[in-house]
CSV table of C-alpha atoms and ligand atoms in Angstrom, one decimal:
chain,number,residue,atom,x,y,z
A,1,MET,CA,32.5,105.5,16.5
A,2,LYS,CA,30.0,103.1,14.9
A,3,ILE,CA,27.2,104.8,13.0
A,4,GLU,CA,24.6,103.2,15.1
A,5,ASP,CA,26.2,104.6,18.2
A,6,ILE,CA,26.1,108.1,16.8
A,7,ILE,CA,22.3,107.6,15.8
A,8,ASN,CA,21.7,106.7,19.3
A,9,LYS,CA,22.7,109.9,20.6
A,10,PHE,CA,20.0,111.8,19.0
A,11,ALA,CA,16.4,112.0,20.4
A,12,LEU,CA,14.4,109.8,17.7
A,13,LYS,CA,11.2,108.1,17.9
A,14,GLY,CA,11.6,104.2,17.8
A,15,ASN,CA,14.5,101.9,17.2
A,16,THR,CA,16.6,102.1,14.3
A,17,ILE,CA,15.8,99.3,11.5
A,18,GLU,CA,17.6,100.6,8.6
A,19,ILE,CA,20.4,102.8,7.7
A,20,LYS,CA,21.1,103.8,4.0
A,21,GLU,CA,23.9,105.8,2.6
A,22,ASN,CA,23.1,108.7,0.3
A,23,ASN,CA,25.2,110.0,-2.3
A,24,VAL,CA,23.8,113.1,-3.5
A,25,GLY,CA,25.9,116.5,-2.5
A,26,ASN,CA,29.7,117.2,-3.3
A,27,ILE,CA,30.5,118.2,0.3
A,28,ASN,CA,28.8,116.3,3.3
A,29,LYS,CA,28.2,112.6,3.9
A,30,THR,CA,24.5,111.7,4.2
A,31,TYR,CA,22.6,108.9,5.6
A,32,ILE,CA,18.9,108.1,5.7
A,33,ILE,CA,17.7,106.4,9.1
A,34,THR,CA,14.4,104.7,9.4
A,35,THR,CA,13.3,103.9,12.8
A,36,LYS,CA,10.2,102.1,14.1
A,37,ASP,CA,7.9,102.1,17.1
A,38,GLU,CA,4.0,101.6,16.3
A,39,LYS,CA,4.8,103.2,13.0
A,40,GLU,CA,8.0,104.0,10.9
A,41,HIS,CA,9.9,107.3,11.2
A,42,LYS,CA,12.7,108.4,8.9
A,43,TYR,CA,15.4,110.9,9.4
A,44,VAL,CA,18.4,112.4,7.8
A,45,LEU,CA,22.0,112.1,9.5
A,46,GLN,CA,24.6,114.3,8.0
A,47,ARG,CA,28.4,114.4,8.8
A,48,ILE,CA,29.3,118.0,8.3
A,49,ASN,CA,32.7,118.2,6.3
A,50,THR,CA,34.6,120.3,8.6
A,51,THR,CA,37.4,121.0,6.0
A,52,VAL,CA,34.7,123.2,4.2
A,53,PHE,CA,32.6,124.2,7.2
A,54,ASN,CA,35.1,124.9,10.0
A,55,GLU,CA,32.6,126.5,12.3
A,56,PRO,CA,30.0,123.8,12.8
A,57,TYR,CA,28.4,125.2,15.7
A,58,LEU,CA,27.7,128.5,14.1
A,59,LEU,CA,26.7,126.8,11.1
A,60,MET,CA,24.0,124.8,12.9
A,61,GLN,CA,23.1,128.2,15.0
A,62,ASN,CA,22.3,129.8,11.7
A,63,ILE,CA,20.2,126.9,10.3
A,64,GLU,CA,18.3,126.5,13.5
A,65,SER,CA,17.5,130.2,13.6
A,66,VAL,CA,16.3,130.3,10.0
A,67,THR,CA,14.3,127.2,10.0
A,68,GLU,CA,12.6,128.4,13.4
A,69,TYR,CA,11.8,131.8,11.5
A,70,TYR,CA,10.6,130.1,8.4
A,71,LYS,CA,8.3,127.8,10.5
A,72,LYS,CA,6.6,130.7,12.1
A,73,TYR,CA,6.2,132.4,8.8
A,74,ILE,CA,4.6,129.6,7.1
A,75,LYS,CA,2.3,128.8,10.2
A,76,ILE,CA,0.9,132.5,10.0
A,77,ASN,CA,0.6,132.2,6.3
A,78,HIS,CA,-1.2,128.8,6.7
A,79,GLU,CA,1.3,127.0,4.6
A,80,ASP,CA,2.6,123.4,4.8
A,81,VAL,CA,4.3,123.5,8.4
A,82,GLU,CA,5.0,119.8,8.2
A,83,ARG,CA,7.0,119.9,5.1
A,84,GLY,CA,7.5,123.7,4.2
A,85,THR,CA,10.9,123.6,5.8
A,86,LEU,CA,13.5,121.3,7.4
A,87,SER,CA,13.3,120.5,11.2
A,88,VAL,CA,16.6,120.1,13.2
A,89,ILE,CA,16.5,117.0,15.6
A,90,LYS,CA,18.3,117.6,18.7
A,91,THR,CA,20.6,115.3,20.6
A,92,LYS,CA,19.4,113.6,23.7
A,93,ASN,CA,21.5,116.3,25.4
A,94,ASN,CA,19.6,118.8,23.5
A,95,SER,CA,22.4,120.0,21.3
A,96,ASN,CA,21.9,120.6,17.6
A,97,LEU,CA,25.0,118.7,16.8
A,98,PHE,CA,26.8,115.5,18.1
A,99,ARG,CA,30.6,115.5,18.4
A,100,THR,CA,32.5,112.4,18.1
A,101,SER,CA,35.7,111.9,20.2
A,102,ASN,CA,37.7,112.4,16.9
A,103,ASN,CA,36.2,115.4,16.2
A,104,GLU,CA,33.6,114.4,13.7
A,105,TYR,CA,30.4,116.5,13.8
A,106,TYR,CA,26.8,114.9,13.1
A,107,ARG,CA,23.5,116.6,12.7
A,108,MET,CA,20.1,115.1,12.2
A,109,TYR,CA,16.9,116.4,10.2
A,110,ASN,CA,13.6,115.2,9.7
A,111,TYR,CA,13.3,113.3,6.4
A,112,VAL,CA,10.4,114.6,4.3
A,113,ASP,CA,8.5,111.7,2.9
A,114,ASN,CA,7.3,111.4,-0.7
A,115,ALA,CA,9.8,113.9,-2.0
A,116,VAL,CA,12.5,113.7,-4.6
A,117,THR,CA,15.3,116.0,-5.9
A,118,TYR,CA,16.6,116.5,-9.6
A,119,ASP,CA,19.8,117.0,-10.7
A,120,LYS,CA,18.6,118.9,-13.8
A,121,SER,CA,15.1,120.0,-15.0
A,122,GLU,CA,12.8,117.5,-16.5
A,123,ASN,CA,10.4,120.0,-17.9
A,124,ALA,CA,9.7,123.7,-17.8
A,125,GLU,CA,6.8,123.5,-15.4
A,126,MET,CA,9.1,121.8,-12.9
A,127,PHE,CA,11.6,124.4,-12.9
A,128,TYR,CA,9.0,127.1,-12.6
A,129,ASN,CA,8.0,125.5,-9.5
A,130,VAL,CA,11.7,125.5,-8.2
A,131,GLY,CA,11.6,129.3,-9.2
A,132,LYS,CA,8.6,129.8,-6.9
A,133,ALA,CA,10.5,127.9,-4.2
A,134,PHE,CA,13.8,130.2,-4.3
A,135,GLY,CA,11.6,133.3,-4.6
A,136,HIS,CA,9.6,132.2,-1.6
A,137,PHE,CA,12.8,131.9,0.2
A,138,VAL,CA,13.8,135.5,-0.5
A,139,LYS,CA,10.3,136.7,0.6
A,140,VAL,CA,10.0,134.5,3.8
A,141,LEU,CA,13.5,135.7,5.0
A,142,ASN,CA,13.2,139.3,3.8
A,143,ASP,CA,12.6,140.7,7.4
A,144,TYR,CA,15.0,138.2,8.9
A,145,PRO,CA,17.4,140.2,11.2
A,146,ILE,CA,20.5,139.4,9.1
A,147,ASP,CA,22.8,140.6,11.9
A,148,LYS,CA,21.8,137.3,13.7
A,149,LEU,CA,23.6,135.3,10.9
A,150,SER,CA,27.1,134.3,11.0
A,151,GLU,CA,29.2,134.3,7.8
A,152,THR,CA,30.3,130.5,8.4
A,153,ILE,CA,32.5,130.5,5.0
A,154,PRO,CA,33.9,133.9,4.8
A,155,ASN,CA,33.8,135.4,1.1
A,156,PHE,CA,32.1,132.4,-0.2
A,157,HIS,CA,30.8,134.1,-3.1
A,158,ASN,CA,33.3,137.1,-3.2
A,159,SER,CA,34.4,136.3,-6.8
A,160,LYS,CA,37.3,138.8,-6.4
A,161,VAL,CA,38.7,137.0,-3.4
A,162,ARG,CA,38.4,133.6,-5.4
A,163,LEU,CA,40.1,135.1,-8.4
A,164,ASN,CA,43.0,136.1,-6.3
A,165,ASP,CA,43.1,132.7,-4.6
A,166,PHE,CA,43.1,131.1,-8.1
A,167,LEU,CA,46.0,133.2,-9.3
A,168,LYS,CA,48.0,132.4,-6.4
A,169,ASP,CA,47.4,128.7,-6.9
A,170,ILE,CA,48.2,128.9,-10.4
A,171,LYS,CA,51.8,130.3,-9.4
A,172,ARG,CA,52.2,127.5,-6.7
A,173,ASP,CA,51.3,124.7,-9.2
A,174,PRO,CA,51.1,122.2,-6.3
A,175,CYS,CA,50.5,119.3,-8.6
A,176,ASP,CA,52.2,120.2,-11.9
A,177,ARG,CA,48.8,120.5,-13.6
A,178,VAL,CA,48.8,124.0,-14.6
A,179,LYS,CA,50.6,123.1,-18.0
A,180,ASP,CA,47.4,121.1,-19.0
A,181,VAL,CA,44.7,123.6,-18.3
A,182,LEU,CA,46.4,126.9,-20.1
A,183,ALA,CA,43.3,127.3,-22.3
A,184,GLU,CA,40.8,127.2,-19.3
A,185,ILE,CA,42.9,129.6,-17.3
A,186,VAL,CA,43.2,132.3,-20.1
A,187,TYR,CA,39.3,131.8,-20.7
A,188,ILE,CA,38.8,132.9,-17.0
A,189,ILE,CA,41.4,135.5,-16.9
A,190,LYS,CA,39.9,137.2,-19.9
A,191,ARG,CA,36.7,137.5,-17.9
A,192,GLN,CA,38.3,138.8,-14.6
A,193,ASP,CA,36.6,142.3,-14.6
A,194,GLU,CA,33.2,140.8,-15.2
A,195,LEU,CA,33.7,138.5,-12.4
A,196,GLY,CA,34.0,141.4,-9.9
A,197,ILE,CA,30.8,143.2,-10.9
A,198,ILE,CA,28.3,142.1,-8.3
A,199,VAL,CA,31.0,142.2,-5.5
A,200,ASP,CA,31.8,145.8,-6.5
A,201,LEU,CA,28.1,146.7,-6.6
A,202,MET,CA,27.8,145.3,-3.2
A,203,GLU,CA,30.8,147.1,-1.8
A,204,GLN,CA,29.4,150.5,-3.2
A,205,GLY,CA,26.0,149.8,-1.3
A,206,LYS,CA,24.4,149.8,-4.8
A,207,ILE,CA,22.7,146.2,-4.2
A,208,PRO,CA,21.5,145.3,-0.9
A,209,LYS,CA,22.9,142.3,1.2
A,210,ARG,CA,20.2,139.9,2.1
A,211,VAL,CA,19.8,136.7,3.7
A,212,THR,CA,20.8,134.2,0.9
A,213,HIS,CA,21.0,130.4,0.5
A,214,ASN,CA,24.3,130.6,-1.5
A,215,ASP,CA,23.9,127.0,-3.1
A,216,THR,CA,20.6,127.3,-5.1
A,217,LYS,CA,21.4,124.2,-7.2
A,218,ILE,CA,18.1,122.6,-8.6
A,219,ASN,CA,18.5,119.7,-6.4
A,220,ASN,CA,18.4,121.7,-3.4
A,221,VAL,CA,14.6,122.0,-3.8
A,222,LEU,CA,12.5,119.1,-2.6
A,223,ILE,CA,9.8,118.1,-5.3
A,224,ASP,CA,6.6,116.4,-4.3
A,225,GLU,CA,6.6,113.0,-6.0
A,226,LYS,CA,2.9,113.1,-7.0
A,227,THR,CA,2.2,116.8,-7.8
A,228,LYS,CA,5.6,117.7,-8.7
A,229,LYS,CA,5.4,121.1,-6.7
A,230,ALA,CA,8.0,122.3,-4.8
A,231,ILE,CA,8.0,121.5,-1.3
A,232,CYS,CA,10.8,123.2,0.5
A,233,VAL,CA,14.4,124.6,0.0
A,234,ILE,CA,17.1,122.2,1.5
A,235,ASP,CA,20.7,122.2,2.2
A,236,LEU,CA,20.8,125.3,4.4
A,237,ASP,CA,24.5,125.0,5.2
A,238,THR,CA,25.5,128.2,3.3
A,239,VAL,CA,22.8,130.3,4.5
A,240,MET,CA,24.5,133.6,5.2
A,241,PRO,CA,24.4,137.4,4.2
A,242,GLY,CA,24.8,137.7,0.6
A,243,SER,CA,23.5,139.0,-2.8
A,244,ALA,CA,20.2,137.7,-4.1
A,245,LEU,CA,21.9,137.7,-7.5
A,246,TYR,CA,24.3,134.9,-7.0
A,247,ASP,CA,21.1,133.0,-6.0
A,248,PHE,CA,19.1,133.6,-9.0
A,249,GLY,CA,22.3,133.2,-11.1
A,250,ASP,CA,23.3,129.6,-9.6
A,251,ALA,CA,19.5,128.3,-9.7
A,252,ILE,CA,19.6,129.1,-13.6
A,253,ARG,CA,23.2,127.7,-14.0
A,254,SER,CA,21.9,124.4,-12.6
A,255,GLY,CA,18.4,124.2,-13.6
A,256,ALA,CA,18.3,126.1,-17.3
A,257,ALA,CA,21.2,123.9,-18.4
A,258,THR,CA,20.5,121.3,-20.8
A,259,THR,CA,22.7,118.7,-19.1
A,260,TYR,CA,24.3,117.9,-15.8
A,261,GLU,CA,27.2,120.0,-14.6
A,262,ASP,CA,29.7,117.2,-15.0
A,263,ASP,CA,28.5,115.8,-18.4
A,264,PRO,CA,31.8,115.3,-20.3
A,265,ASN,CA,30.3,115.8,-23.6
A,266,LEU,CA,30.3,119.4,-24.3
A,267,GLU,CA,28.0,119.4,-27.2
A,268,ASN,CA,25.2,118.7,-24.7
A,269,VAL,CA,25.9,121.8,-22.8
A,270,GLY,CA,23.4,124.6,-23.5
A,271,ILE,CA,20.9,126.9,-21.8
A,272,ASN,CA,17.2,126.1,-22.2
A,273,MET,CA,15.4,129.4,-22.8
A,274,GLU,CA,12.0,128.2,-22.1
A,275,TYR,CA,13.3,127.2,-18.7
A,276,PHE,CA,14.9,130.4,-18.1
A,277,ARG,CA,11.8,132.0,-18.8
A,278,LYS,CA,9.6,130.1,-16.8
A,279,PHE,CA,12.1,130.3,-13.6
A,280,THR,CA,12.2,134.1,-14.2
A,281,GLU,CA,8.5,134.5,-14.4
A,282,ALA,CA,8.0,132.3,-11.1
A,283,TYR,CA,11.0,134.1,-9.3
A,284,LEU,CA,9.9,137.5,-9.9
A,285,SER,CA,6.2,136.8,-9.2
A,286,GLU,CA,7.4,135.8,-5.6
A,287,THR,CA,9.8,138.6,-5.3
A,288,LYS,CA,8.2,141.6,-6.9
A,289,GLU,CA,8.0,143.8,-4.0
A,290,ILE,CA,11.2,143.2,-2.6
A,291,LEU,CA,14.0,143.3,-5.5
A,292,THR,CA,15.4,146.6,-6.4
A,293,GLN,CA,15.8,147.8,-9.9
A,294,GLN,CA,19.5,147.4,-9.7
A,295,GLU,CA,19.1,143.8,-8.7
A,296,ILE,CA,16.6,143.2,-11.6
A,297,ASP,CA,19.0,145.0,-14.0
A,298,ASN,CA,21.9,142.5,-13.3
A,299,LEU,CA,20.0,139.2,-13.0
A,300,ALA,CA,21.0,138.1,-16.5
A,301,LEU,CA,24.8,139.0,-15.8
A,302,SER,CA,24.6,137.2,-12.5
A,303,CYS,CA,24.1,133.9,-14.4
A,304,ARG,CA,27.2,134.5,-16.2
A,305,ILE,CA,29.2,135.4,-13.1
A,306,ILE,CA,28.2,132.5,-10.9
A,307,THR,CA,28.8,130.0,-13.7
A,308,LEU,CA,32.3,131.4,-14.2
A,309,GLU,CA,33.1,131.5,-10.7
A,310,LEU,CA,32.2,127.7,-10.3
A,311,ALA,CA,34.0,127.0,-13.3
A,312,MET,CA,37.1,128.8,-11.8
A,313,ARG,CA,36.5,126.8,-8.5
A,314,PHE,CA,36.4,123.5,-10.1
A,315,LEU,CA,39.7,124.4,-11.9
A,316,ASN,CA,41.3,125.6,-8.9
A,317,ASP,CA,40.4,122.3,-7.1
A,318,TYR,CA,41.7,120.3,-9.9
A,319,ILE,CA,45.1,122.4,-10.0
A,320,ASN,CA,45.3,121.8,-6.1
A,321,GLY,CA,44.8,118.1,-6.4
A,322,ASP,CA,41.2,117.7,-5.9
A,323,THR,CA,41.0,118.6,-2.1
A,324,TYR,CA,37.6,120.6,-2.0
A,325,PHE,CA,34.9,118.6,-4.1
A,326,LYS,CA,34.0,115.1,-3.9
A,327,CYS,CA,35.5,113.3,-7.2
A,328,ASP,CA,34.2,110.2,-8.6
A,329,TYR,CA,37.2,109.7,-11.0
A,330,GLU,CA,40.7,111.2,-11.6
A,331,LYS,CA,39.6,114.3,-13.8
A,332,HIS,CA,36.2,114.9,-12.6
A,333,ASN,CA,37.1,118.3,-11.5
A,334,LEU,CA,38.4,119.2,-14.8
A,335,VAL,CA,35.5,117.8,-16.7
A,336,ARG,CA,33.1,120.0,-14.5
A,337,ALA,CA,35.3,123.1,-15.1
A,338,ARG,CA,35.2,122.5,-18.9
A,339,ASN,CA,31.5,121.9,-18.7
A,340,GLN,CA,30.7,125.0,-16.9
A,341,ILE,CA,33.2,127.1,-19.2
A,342,LYS,CA,31.1,125.9,-22.2
A,343,LEU,CA,27.8,126.9,-20.2
A,344,VAL,CA,29.3,130.5,-19.8
A,345,ASP,CA,29.9,130.7,-23.6
A,346,GLU,CA,26.3,129.5,-24.0
A,347,MET,CA,25.1,132.1,-21.7
A,348,GLU,CA,27.1,134.9,-23.4
A,349,LYS,CA,25.4,133.9,-26.9
A,350,HIS,CA,21.9,134.2,-25.2
A,351,TYR,CA,22.6,137.1,-23.1
A,352,GLN,CA,20.2,139.8,-25.0
A,353,GLU,CA,17.6,137.1,-25.1
A,354,MET,CA,18.1,136.7,-21.4
A,355,ASN,CA,17.8,140.5,-20.6
A,356,LYS,CA,14.8,140.8,-22.8
A,357,ILE,CA,13.0,137.9,-21.0
A,358,ILE,CA,13.9,139.5,-17.6
A,359,LYS,CA,12.5,142.9,-18.7
A,360,GLU,CA,9.3,141.3,-19.9
A,361,CYS,CA,8.8,139.3,-16.8
A,362,ALA,CA,9.6,142.5,-14.6
A,363,LEU,CA,7.1,144.5,-16.6
A,364,ASN,CA,4.4,141.9,-16.1
A,365,LYS,CA,5.3,142.2,-12.7
A,366,VAL,CA,4.5,146.0,-12.6
A,367,LEU,CA,1.5,145.7,-14.7
A,368,LYS,CA,0.1,143.1,-12.2
A,369,LEU,CA,0.9,145.4,-9.4
A,370,THR,CA,-1.0,148.3,-11.0
A,371,LYS,CA,-4.1,146.1,-11.7
B,458,GN1,C1,28.8,122.4,-3.7
B,458,GN1,O1,26.8,120.9,-1.3
B,458,GN1,P1,26.5,120.6,-2.8
B,458,GN1,O2,27.2,119.8,-3.3
B,458,GN1,O3,25.2,121.1,-3.0
B,458,GN1,C2,29.2,123.5,-3.3
B,458,GN1,C3,28.6,124.7,-4.0
B,458,GN1,C4,28.8,124.3,-5.7
B,458,GN1,C5,28.3,123.0,-5.7
B,458,GN1,C6,28.4,122.6,-7.3
B,458,GN1,C7,29.7,124.8,0.3
B,458,GN1,O4,27.3,122.0,-3.2
B,458,GN1,O5,29.1,126.0,-3.9
B,458,GN1,O6,28.0,125.3,-6.2
B,458,GN1,O7,28.9,121.9,-5.0
B,458,GN1,N1,29.2,123.8,-2.0
B,458,GN1,C8,30.1,124.4,-0.9
B,458,GN1,O8,28.1,121.4,-7.7
B,458,GN1,O9,31.2,124.7,-1.4
B,459,MG,MG1,25.7,122.5,-0.3
């Protein structure tokens, strides 16, 4: 089906005058659509990757419900309703998805103008603003009825289940690639106990299940082009019940890193502790009345765990013949895995310092509360 015909299924204002492909993201395919009547309007069209998301209707139900809830919250609190969250644009048949005859699924959002995303932090202030946005996300959805959410990708951040899959795929070795990545496999297996800590804490009921984003990469926050303030959190495909720890850790993994997650030059890979501090300050300033002590005590560890989990996922995909993440060249997944392993190394080196900063920020938070 032609893309113009797919666009035509949605209830948009005006006529389409431009369709641009957008290459951001490792999973879905994205287009920016411009239409015109008396003025121009912009929309975001996405084809949902149904190999990754095999319950597209449930996924859209989650997104619609969470964005509606978000809108109500920001309205009551006099925040920016227009730009503070994504809006789902329905089809002319009032559905939040359009399915083509060959089972491709498309959805449409409003396009937020004068906003940009970054794949890495430009400066500490910017990452502070990202920390505010992800902290705000926790705050807004704190009272959202979690039972209404479907787990659209079961065990998405169950690092123990992921480890088991990884071990099975090493045994299968479908592409005869295992022999080339033994050092990386050993690195991960040596840390297998650590991988399971958050999952164990959740299973034991020691840390709570919350409404979580599960993909808190820095480029999933829209930043205002002019003010550089964070506008809203995007890419809500993986909003599900989960642990806030994975969200904190994933944001640090992507935004406090000194380079891109697929930089092949490992000398560039490190963690910027100033960025770490700024993000933590901002995140805790928003979540101060919400996070439990157990959660706060495990924030630094969560950064190591999610980075290790992602290193394992990239390596696992390499072993399987690159079937999950979009790859731009042959060893892209392996480059990503090695980069993330180096980042785990750097986090281990800075672990004490990370814990110290978290304690200081959490203490500031308590002092502020008692003022
Ligand atoms: C994928 O959609 P995107 O590119 O933001 C992946 C995340 C990974 C990320 C790594 C559904 O996210 O889990 O952390 O790539 N999303 C899914 O870049 O698997
Ligand atoms: Mg995503």
